mmCIF file of C-alpha atoms in Angstrom:
data_model
loop_
_atom_site.group_PDB
_atom_site.id
_atom_site.type_symbol
_atom_site.label_atom_id
_atom_site.label_comp_id
_atom_site.label_asym_id
_atom_site.label_seq_id
_atom_site.Cartn_x
_atom_site.Cartn_y
_atom_site.Cartn_z
ATOM 1 C CA UNK A 22 112.111 135.422 62.778
ATOM 2 C CA UNK A 23 112.201 138.105 60.317
ATOM 3 C CA UNK A 24 114.484 140.555 59.098
ATOM 4 C CA UNK A 25 115.908 143.486 60.697
ATOM 5 C CA UNK A 26 113.452 146.780 58.739
ATOM 6 C CA UNK A 27 117.061 148.866 59.855
ATOM 7 C CA UNK A 28 119.015 146.864 56.902
ATOM 8 C CA UNK A 29 117.422 149.024 53.928
ATOM 9 C CA UNK A 30 118.714 151.394 52.216
ATOM 10 C CA UNK A 31 122.158 149.731 53.252
ATOM 11 C CA UNK A 32 124.908 149.366 50.294
ATOM 12 C CA UNK A 33 127.476 146.811 50.491
ATOM 13 C CA UNK A 34 131.307 148.022 49.081
ATOM 14 C CA UNK A 35 131.842 147.576 45.331
ATOM 15 C CA UNK A 36 133.132 144.250 44.398
ATOM 16 C CA UNK A 37 136.540 143.991 42.664
ATOM 17 C CA UNK A 38 136.429 143.167 38.535
ATOM 18 C CA UNK A 39 135.097 140.965 37.137
ATOM 19 C CA UNK A 40 137.085 140.930 33.211
ATOM 20 C CA UNK A 41 134.291 139.993 30.898
ATOM 21 C CA UNK A 42 136.054 137.244 28.214
ATOM 22 C CA UNK A 43 135.067 136.431 24.871
ATOM 23 C CA UNK A 44 135.242 132.644 26.305
ATOM 24 C CA UNK A 45 133.117 132.799 28.869
ATOM 25 C CA UNK A 46 130.395 134.697 26.742
ATOM 26 C CA UNK A 47 131.253 131.502 23.781
ATOM 27 C CA UNK A 48 130.714 129.262 27.206
ATOM 28 C CA UNK A 49 126.455 130.504 27.884
ATOM 29 C CA UNK A 50 125.795 131.086 24.605
ATOM 30 C CA UNK A 51 126.386 127.846 24.186
ATOM 31 C CA UNK A 52 125.029 126.044 27.076
ATOM 32 C CA UNK A 53 121.809 128.260 26.668
ATOM 33 C CA UNK A 54 121.580 127.027 23.202
ATOM 34 C CA UNK A 55 121.902 130.619 21.862
ATOM 35 C CA UNK A 56 123.398 130.445 18.646
ATOM 36 C CA UNK A 57 123.026 134.768 17.922
ATOM 37 C CA UNK A 58 126.905 135.801 16.049
ATOM 38 C CA UNK A 59 126.317 138.544 17.807
ATOM 39 C CA UNK A 60 127.846 136.485 20.861
ATOM 40 C CA UNK A 61 130.623 134.542 19.225
ATOM 41 C CA UNK A 62 132.150 136.467 16.559
ATOM 42 C CA UNK A 63 133.631 139.749 16.956
ATOM 43 C CA UNK A 64 133.480 140.947 12.907
ATOM 44 C CA UNK A 65 128.669 139.954 13.371
ATOM 45 C CA UNK A 66 128.811 141.958 16.613
ATOM 46 C CA UNK A 67 130.845 145.027 15.138
ATOM 47 C CA UNK A 68 128.320 144.857 12.316
ATOM 48 C CA UNK A 69 125.875 145.638 15.109
ATOM 49 C CA UNK A 70 128.264 148.098 16.252
ATOM 50 C CA UNK A 71 129.242 146.733 19.110
ATOM 51 C CA UNK A 72 133.083 147.056 19.902
ATOM 52 C CA UNK A 73 133.176 142.972 20.731
ATOM 53 C CA UNK A 74 130.969 140.452 21.384
ATOM 54 C CA UNK A 75 128.318 141.401 23.280
ATOM 55 C CA UNK A 76 126.656 138.831 26.215
ATOM 56 C CA UNK A 77 123.175 137.769 26.206
ATOM 57 C CA UNK A 78 121.170 139.244 28.262
ATOM 58 C CA UNK A 79 120.797 136.773 31.247
ATOM 59 C CA UNK A 80 125.224 136.784 31.140
ATOM 60 C CA UNK A 81 125.649 139.387 34.346
ATOM 61 C CA UNK A 82 123.989 137.816 36.858
ATOM 62 C CA UNK A 83 126.261 135.305 37.463
ATOM 63 C CA UNK A 84 128.147 138.263 38.352
ATOM 64 C CA UNK A 85 125.192 140.240 40.499
ATOM 65 C CA UNK A 86 124.234 137.614 41.680
ATOM 66 C CA UNK A 87 127.909 136.078 43.075
ATOM 67 C CA UNK A 88 128.340 140.311 44.414
ATOM 68 C CA UNK A 89 124.648 139.605 46.296
ATOM 69 C CA UNK A 90 126.653 136.924 48.451
ATOM 70 C CA UNK A 91 127.636 140.145 50.404
ATOM 71 C CA UNK A 92 124.078 140.462 51.265
ATOM 72 C CA UNK A 93 123.465 137.237 51.824
ATOM 73 C CA UNK A 94 125.952 136.094 53.420
ATOM 74 C CA UNK A 95 125.952 138.858 56.373
ATOM 75 C CA UNK A 96 125.540 137.624 59.461
ATOM 76 C CA UNK A 97 124.149 140.732 60.514
ATOM 77 C CA UNK A 98 121.273 140.330 58.694
ATOM 78 C CA UNK A 99 120.959 136.311 59.553
ATOM 79 C CA UNK A 100 119.416 135.120 56.707
ATOM 80 C CA UNK A 101 118.612 131.177 56.033
ATOM 81 C CA UNK A 102 119.710 130.947 52.645
ATOM 82 C CA UNK A 103 118.749 126.955 52.416
ATOM 83 C CA UNK A 104 115.010 128.347 52.770
ATOM 84 C CA UNK A 105 116.089 131.162 50.123
ATOM 85 C CA UNK A 106 113.775 130.266 46.289
ATOM 86 C CA UNK A 107 114.827 132.838 43.755
ATOM 87 C CA UNK A 108 111.109 135.373 43.168
ATOM 88 C CA UNK A 109 111.338 137.612 40.496
ATOM 89 C CA UNK A 110 115.036 138.589 38.540
ATOM 90 C CA UNK A 111 114.592 141.891 36.813
ATOM 91 C CA UNK A 112 117.823 143.557 34.623
ATOM 92 C CA UNK A 113 117.306 147.558 33.464
ATOM 93 C CA UNK A 114 120.058 148.222 30.978
ATOM 94 C CA UNK A 115 122.358 150.976 30.050
ATOM 95 C CA UNK A 116 124.442 149.176 27.508
ATOM 96 C CA UNK A 117 124.531 144.820 26.789
ATOM 97 C CA UNK A 118 127.782 143.622 28.587
ATOM 98 C CA UNK A 119 130.340 142.702 26.002
ATOM 99 C CA UNK A 120 133.833 141.443 26.126
ATOM 100 C CA UNK A 121 136.917 143.049 27.840
ATOM 101 C CA UNK A 122 134.325 144.888 30.401
ATOM 102 C CA UNK A 123 136.078 144.884 33.479
ATOM 103 C CA UNK A 124 132.855 144.840 35.629
ATOM 104 C CA UNK A 125 131.831 146.227 39.312
ATOM 105 C CA UNK A 126 128.991 145.743 41.268
ATOM 106 C CA UNK A 127 127.429 147.345 44.151
ATOM 107 C CA UNK A 128 124.899 145.480 45.739
ATOM 108 C CA UNK A 129 121.885 147.358 48.360
ATOM 109 C CA UNK A 130 119.008 146.246 49.770
ATOM 110 C CA UNK A 131 116.162 147.848 48.425
ATOM 111 C CA UNK A 132 112.926 146.727 50.442
ATOM 112 C CA UNK A 133 112.894 143.809 53.091
ATOM 113 C CA UNK A 134 109.614 142.646 53.802
ATOM 114 C CA UNK A 135 107.772 139.971 55.816
ATOM 115 C CA UNK A 136 104.926 138.159 53.983
ATOM 116 C CA UNK A 137 103.208 134.998 55.977
ATOM 117 C CA UNK A 138 105.947 134.512 57.455
ATOM 118 C CA UNK A 139 108.265 134.801 54.425
ATOM 119 C CA UNK A 140 111.277 137.126 54.516
ATOM 120 C CA UNK A 141 111.436 139.352 51.211
ATOM 121 C CA UNK A 142 114.296 140.715 49.755
ATOM 122 C CA UNK A 143 115.110 143.258 47.185
ATOM 123 C CA UNK A 144 118.242 143.071 46.143
ATOM 124 C CA UNK A 145 119.817 146.309 43.522
ATOM 125 C CA UNK A 146 122.705 145.341 41.918
ATOM 126 C CA UNK A 147 124.601 148.138 40.064
ATOM 127 C CA UNK A 148 126.801 147.184 37.143
ATOM 128 C CA UNK A 149 129.746 150.149 36.108
ATOM 129 C CA UNK A 150 132.132 149.679 34.262
ATOM 130 C CA UNK A 151 136.088 150.587 34.383
ATOM 131 C CA UNK A 152 135.641 153.977 32.986
ATOM 132 C CA UNK A 153 132.833 154.037 36.418
ATOM 133 C CA UNK A 154 130.182 154.630 33.727
ATOM 134 C CA UNK A 155 126.575 152.522 34.549
ATOM 135 C CA UNK A 156 126.415 149.859 31.938
ATOM 136 C CA UNK A 157 123.356 147.286 33.681
ATOM 137 C CA UNK A 158 121.730 147.471 36.412
ATOM 138 C CA UNK A 159 120.240 143.971 37.962
ATOM 139 C CA UNK A 160 116.915 143.655 40.811
ATOM 140 C CA UNK A 161 116.837 140.574 42.614
ATOM 141 C CA UNK A 162 114.105 138.995 44.812
ATOM 142 C CA UNK A 163 115.152 136.516 47.121
ATOM 143 C CA UNK A 164 111.940 134.446 48.975
ATOM 144 C CA UNK A 165 113.008 132.795 52.297
ATOM 145 C CA UNK A 166 109.770 130.649 53.457
ATOM 146 C CA UNK A 167 108.774 130.472 56.671
ATOM 147 C CA UNK A 168 110.062 127.394 58.612
ATOM 148 C CA UNK A 169 107.754 124.629 59.061
ATOM 149 C CA UNK A 170 105.888 124.696 62.403
ATOM 150 C CA UNK A 171 107.022 128.213 62.322
ATOM 151 C CA UNK B 5 121.738 148.939 18.434
ATOM 152 C CA UNK B 6 121.400 147.827 15.244
ATOM 153 C CA UNK B 7 117.505 146.496 14.134
ATOM 154 C CA UNK B 8 115.951 146.023 10.645
ATOM 155 C CA UNK B 9 112.013 145.772 12.991
ATOM 156 C CA UNK B 10 110.471 149.153 12.638
ATOM 157 C CA UNK B 11 108.515 151.034 15.600
ATOM 158 C CA UNK B 12 106.105 151.476 13.187
ATOM 159 C CA UNK B 13 105.623 147.677 12.163
ATOM 160 C CA UNK B 14 104.536 146.596 14.940
ATOM 161 C CA UNK B 15 100.689 147.163 16.668
ATOM 162 C CA UNK B 16 99.670 146.247 20.150
ATOM 163 C CA UNK B 17 99.026 142.641 19.589
ATOM 164 C CA UNK B 18 101.490 142.005 16.847
ATOM 165 C CA UNK B 19 102.929 138.444 17.677
ATOM 166 C CA UNK B 20 106.505 137.456 18.097
ATOM 167 C CA UNK B 21 106.877 133.847 16.550
ATOM 168 C CA UNK B 22 107.186 131.195 19.378
ATOM 169 C CA UNK B 23 109.696 128.450 19.893
ATOM 170 C CA UNK B 24 110.112 125.483 22.408
ATOM 171 C CA UNK B 25 113.428 124.788 24.200
ATOM 172 C CA UNK B 26 114.082 121.634 25.065
ATOM 173 C CA UNK B 27 115.862 120.999 28.615
ATOM 174 C CA UNK B 28 117.287 117.409 29.614
ATOM 175 C CA UNK B 29 119.918 116.885 32.590
ATOM 176 C CA UNK B 30 122.677 117.387 29.672
ATOM 177 C CA UNK B 31 120.997 121.090 29.931
ATOM 178 C CA UNK B 32 121.016 121.682 33.640
ATOM 179 C CA UNK B 33 124.475 120.482 34.027
ATOM 180 C CA UNK B 34 126.086 122.523 30.710
ATOM 181 C CA UNK B 35 124.136 125.298 32.370
ATOM 182 C CA UNK B 36 125.439 124.880 35.877
ATOM 183 C CA UNK B 37 128.878 125.331 34.850
ATOM 184 C CA UNK B 38 128.544 128.123 32.361
ATOM 185 C CA UNK B 39 126.624 129.733 35.567
ATOM 186 C CA UNK B 40 128.744 128.669 37.963
ATOM 187 C CA UNK B 41 125.322 127.355 39.621
ATOM 188 C CA UNK B 42 125.570 124.208 40.955
ATOM 189 C CA UNK B 43 122.740 124.266 42.846
ATOM 190 C CA UNK B 44 121.567 120.625 43.338
ATOM 191 C CA UNK B 45 118.625 120.596 42.949
ATOM 192 C CA UNK B 46 119.345 121.442 38.806
ATOM 193 C CA UNK B 47 121.341 117.765 38.668
ATOM 194 C CA UNK B 48 120.312 115.483 41.894
ATOM 195 C CA UNK B 49 117.394 114.469 42.111
ATOM 196 C CA UNK B 50 117.918 112.404 45.317
ATOM 197 C CA UNK B 51 118.471 116.023 46.745
ATOM 198 C CA UNK B 52 115.884 117.521 44.624
ATOM 199 C CA UNK B 53 112.874 115.022 46.864
ATOM 200 C CA UNK B 54 114.427 116.105 49.621
ATOM 201 C CA UNK B 55 114.358 119.385 50.075
ATOM 202 C CA UNK B 56 110.363 118.777 49.085
ATOM 203 C CA UNK B 57 110.727 119.317 45.115
ATOM 204 C CA UNK B 58 109.300 116.315 42.762
ATOM 205 C CA UNK B 59 112.315 115.589 40.644
ATOM 206 C CA UNK B 60 115.207 118.204 39.692
ATOM 207 C CA UNK B 61 114.274 121.646 38.524
ATOM 208 C CA UNK B 62 115.655 123.754 35.574
ATOM 209 C CA UNK B 63 117.552 126.888 36.974
ATOM 210 C CA UNK B 64 115.691 129.767 36.664
ATOM 211 C CA UNK B 65 117.874 131.940 35.381
ATOM 212 C CA UNK B 66 117.848 129.304 32.416
ATOM 213 C CA UNK B 67 114.212 129.009 31.848
ATOM 214 C CA UNK B 68 114.961 133.550 32.325
ATOM 215 C CA UNK B 69 117.430 132.879 29.240
ATOM 216 C CA UNK B 70 115.385 130.355 26.663
ATOM 217 C CA UNK B 71 112.107 133.269 26.986
ATOM 218 C CA UNK B 72 113.369 136.204 25.767
ATOM 219 C CA UNK B 73 115.240 134.291 23.177
ATOM 220 C CA UNK B 74 111.844 135.008 21.232
ATOM 221 C CA UNK B 75 112.837 138.391 21.404
ATOM 222 C CA UNK B 76 116.202 138.602 20.734
ATOM 223 C CA UNK B 77 115.554 136.133 17.529
ATOM 224 C CA UNK B 78 112.899 138.215 16.654
ATOM 225 C CA UNK B 79 115.245 141.545 16.978
ATOM 226 C CA UNK B 80 118.313 140.729 15.655
ATOM 227 C CA UNK B 81 120.627 142.598 17.845
ATOM 228 C CA UNK B 82 120.755 141.440 21.451
ATOM 229 C CA UNK B 83 120.997 145.290 22.402
ATOM 230 C CA UNK B 84 117.598 146.615 21.174
ATOM 231 C CA UNK B 85 116.179 144.712 24.878
ATOM 232 C CA UNK B 86 116.743 147.863 26.837
ATOM 233 C CA UNK B 87 113.922 146.156 30.167
ATOM 234 C CA UNK B 88 113.620 142.635 30.974
ATOM 235 C CA UNK B 89 112.323 141.367 34.277
ATOM 236 C CA UNK B 90 110.630 138.107 35.132
ATOM 237 C CA UNK B 91 108.512 136.166 38.054
ATOM 238 C CA UNK B 92 109.984 132.889 38.755
ATOM 239 C CA UNK B 93 105.580 131.230 39.343
ATOM 240 C CA UNK B 94 106.347 127.565 39.034
ATOM 241 C CA UNK B 95 109.691 125.327 38.292
ATOM 242 C CA UNK B 96 110.355 123.470 35.056
ATOM 243 C CA UNK B 97 110.954 119.760 35.751
ATOM 244 C CA UNK B 98 113.593 117.730 34.330
ATOM 245 C CA UNK B 99 113.076 113.429 34.104
ATOM 246 C CA UNK B 100 115.743 111.673 33.719
ATOM 247 C CA UNK B 101 115.457 110.634 30.467
ATOM 248 C CA UNK B 102 115.903 111.244 26.618
ATOM 249 C CA UNK B 103 113.479 113.900 25.964
ATOM 250 C CA UNK B 104 113.784 115.642 29.319
ATOM 251 C CA UNK B 105 110.943 118.716 29.376
ATOM 252 C CA UNK B 106 110.258 121.406 26.680
ATOM 253 C CA UNK B 107 109.892 125.326 27.313
ATOM 254 C CA UNK B 108 107.045 127.036 25.426
ATOM 255 C CA UNK B 109 107.709 130.519 24.123
ATOM 256 C CA UNK B 110 105.011 133.496 22.960
ATOM 257 C CA UNK B 111 105.284 136.721 22.623
ATOM 258 C CA UNK B 112 103.002 139.192 21.632
ATOM 259 C CA UNK B 113 103.673 143.627 21.937
ATOM 260 C CA UNK B 114 101.596 144.951 24.903
ATOM 261 C CA UNK B 115 102.271 149.109 24.658
ATOM 262 C CA UNK B 116 103.846 150.988 21.920
ATOM 263 C CA UNK B 117 105.830 153.647 24.690
ATOM 264 C CA UNK B 118 107.838 156.258 23.797
ATOM 265 C CA UNK B 119 111.556 157.158 21.530
ATOM 266 C CA UNK B 120 110.672 154.282 19.391
ATOM 267 C CA UNK B 121 110.642 151.656 21.964
ATOM 268 C CA UNK B 122 107.769 148.956 22.501
ATOM 269 C CA UNK B 123 106.585 146.512 26.128
ATOM 270 C CA UNK B 124 107.131 142.880 25.076
ATOM 271 C CA UNK B 125 105.203 140.301 26.800
ATOM 272 C CA UNK B 126 105.809 136.649 26.446
ATOM 273 C CA UNK B 127 104.155 133.930 27.788
ATOM 274 C CA UNK B 128 106.607 130.374 28.805
ATOM 275 C CA UNK B 129 105.125 127.236 29.822
ATOM 276 C CA UNK B 130 106.576 123.650 31.250
ATOM 277 C CA UNK B 131 104.093 120.902 30.584
ATOM 278 C CA UNK B 132 101.207 122.781 30.692
ATOM 279 C CA UNK B 133 102.261 125.102 33.773
ATOM 280 C CA UNK B 134 102.760 127.932 33.521
ATOM 281 C CA UNK B 135 105.976 128.798 35.120
ATOM 282 C CA UNK B 136 107.508 132.855 34.619
ATOM 283 C CA UNK B 137 104.716 135.326 35.755
ATOM 284 C CA UNK B 138 105.072 138.932 34.523
ATOM 285 C CA UNK B 139 107.504 138.476 32.162
ATOM 286 C CA UNK B 140 107.538 141.940 30.147
ATOM 287 C CA UNK B 141 110.461 143.298 27.622
ATOM 288 C CA UNK B 142 111.118 146.880 26.948
ATOM 289 C CA UNK B 143 112.466 146.457 23.296
ATOM 290 C CA UNK B 144 113.914 149.566 21.578
ATOM 291 C CA UNK B 145 112.972 149.339 17.746
ATOM 292 C CA UNK B 146 114.314 151.463 14.061
#
């Protein structure tokens, strides 16, 4: 069933702050086998002009996707998550995420489209730090595949 | 942002050093834990087959994380990446053996933008199939 177009533009309340830890960044960098010292060594990060270790570019997805759960699980929207695949992902950074950040995410439904029975949902997640400054925006396109025989 | 790569030194078509990234079932389990994405299609082949996949597949976000390393390893400071986007076109299929799969990534300068920025277009393949589409990064150079 096609999703309700009237949800386009709807924003959800900002999430509680996520505190970015050095060891969580290290764990992520190790998991993607990325040995860049800026992710694990505060001195190396400082040599590049950062106040603490920074996170790899895609690290923030874990935070924005959890926030997008407000949209995905919104019973009024009625998305069938069991049929959802990740279509596109994009990030636009004002600055890198770094250890010590306390980040909140505000999710907004940017677009809802229906294409060949598939529902396509675009979610924008604006990430701000504790001072209210913009850090990064995540654009997530989810595709809910048409049910078989539909 | 601190990089030694000079805007003036790159041209449209300049190639970044290509890389190959191995991925096994163990890699996916580790990535699941680090990212919090425990979807069983990334570690349980019985489940993956039941939902119509040929086998366990890598997290799309894992592939996205590997592909940008061609840029961050080249530029040095990961903060030079000011924009990064991909389309997930085909899954990376990861068999349950000691070899797993390989993600091959190449990149080249596609456009020189204003303010010392360039657009890098990335190509990521696995088993001869293109796994990312529209894979682009905007990178701040010195």
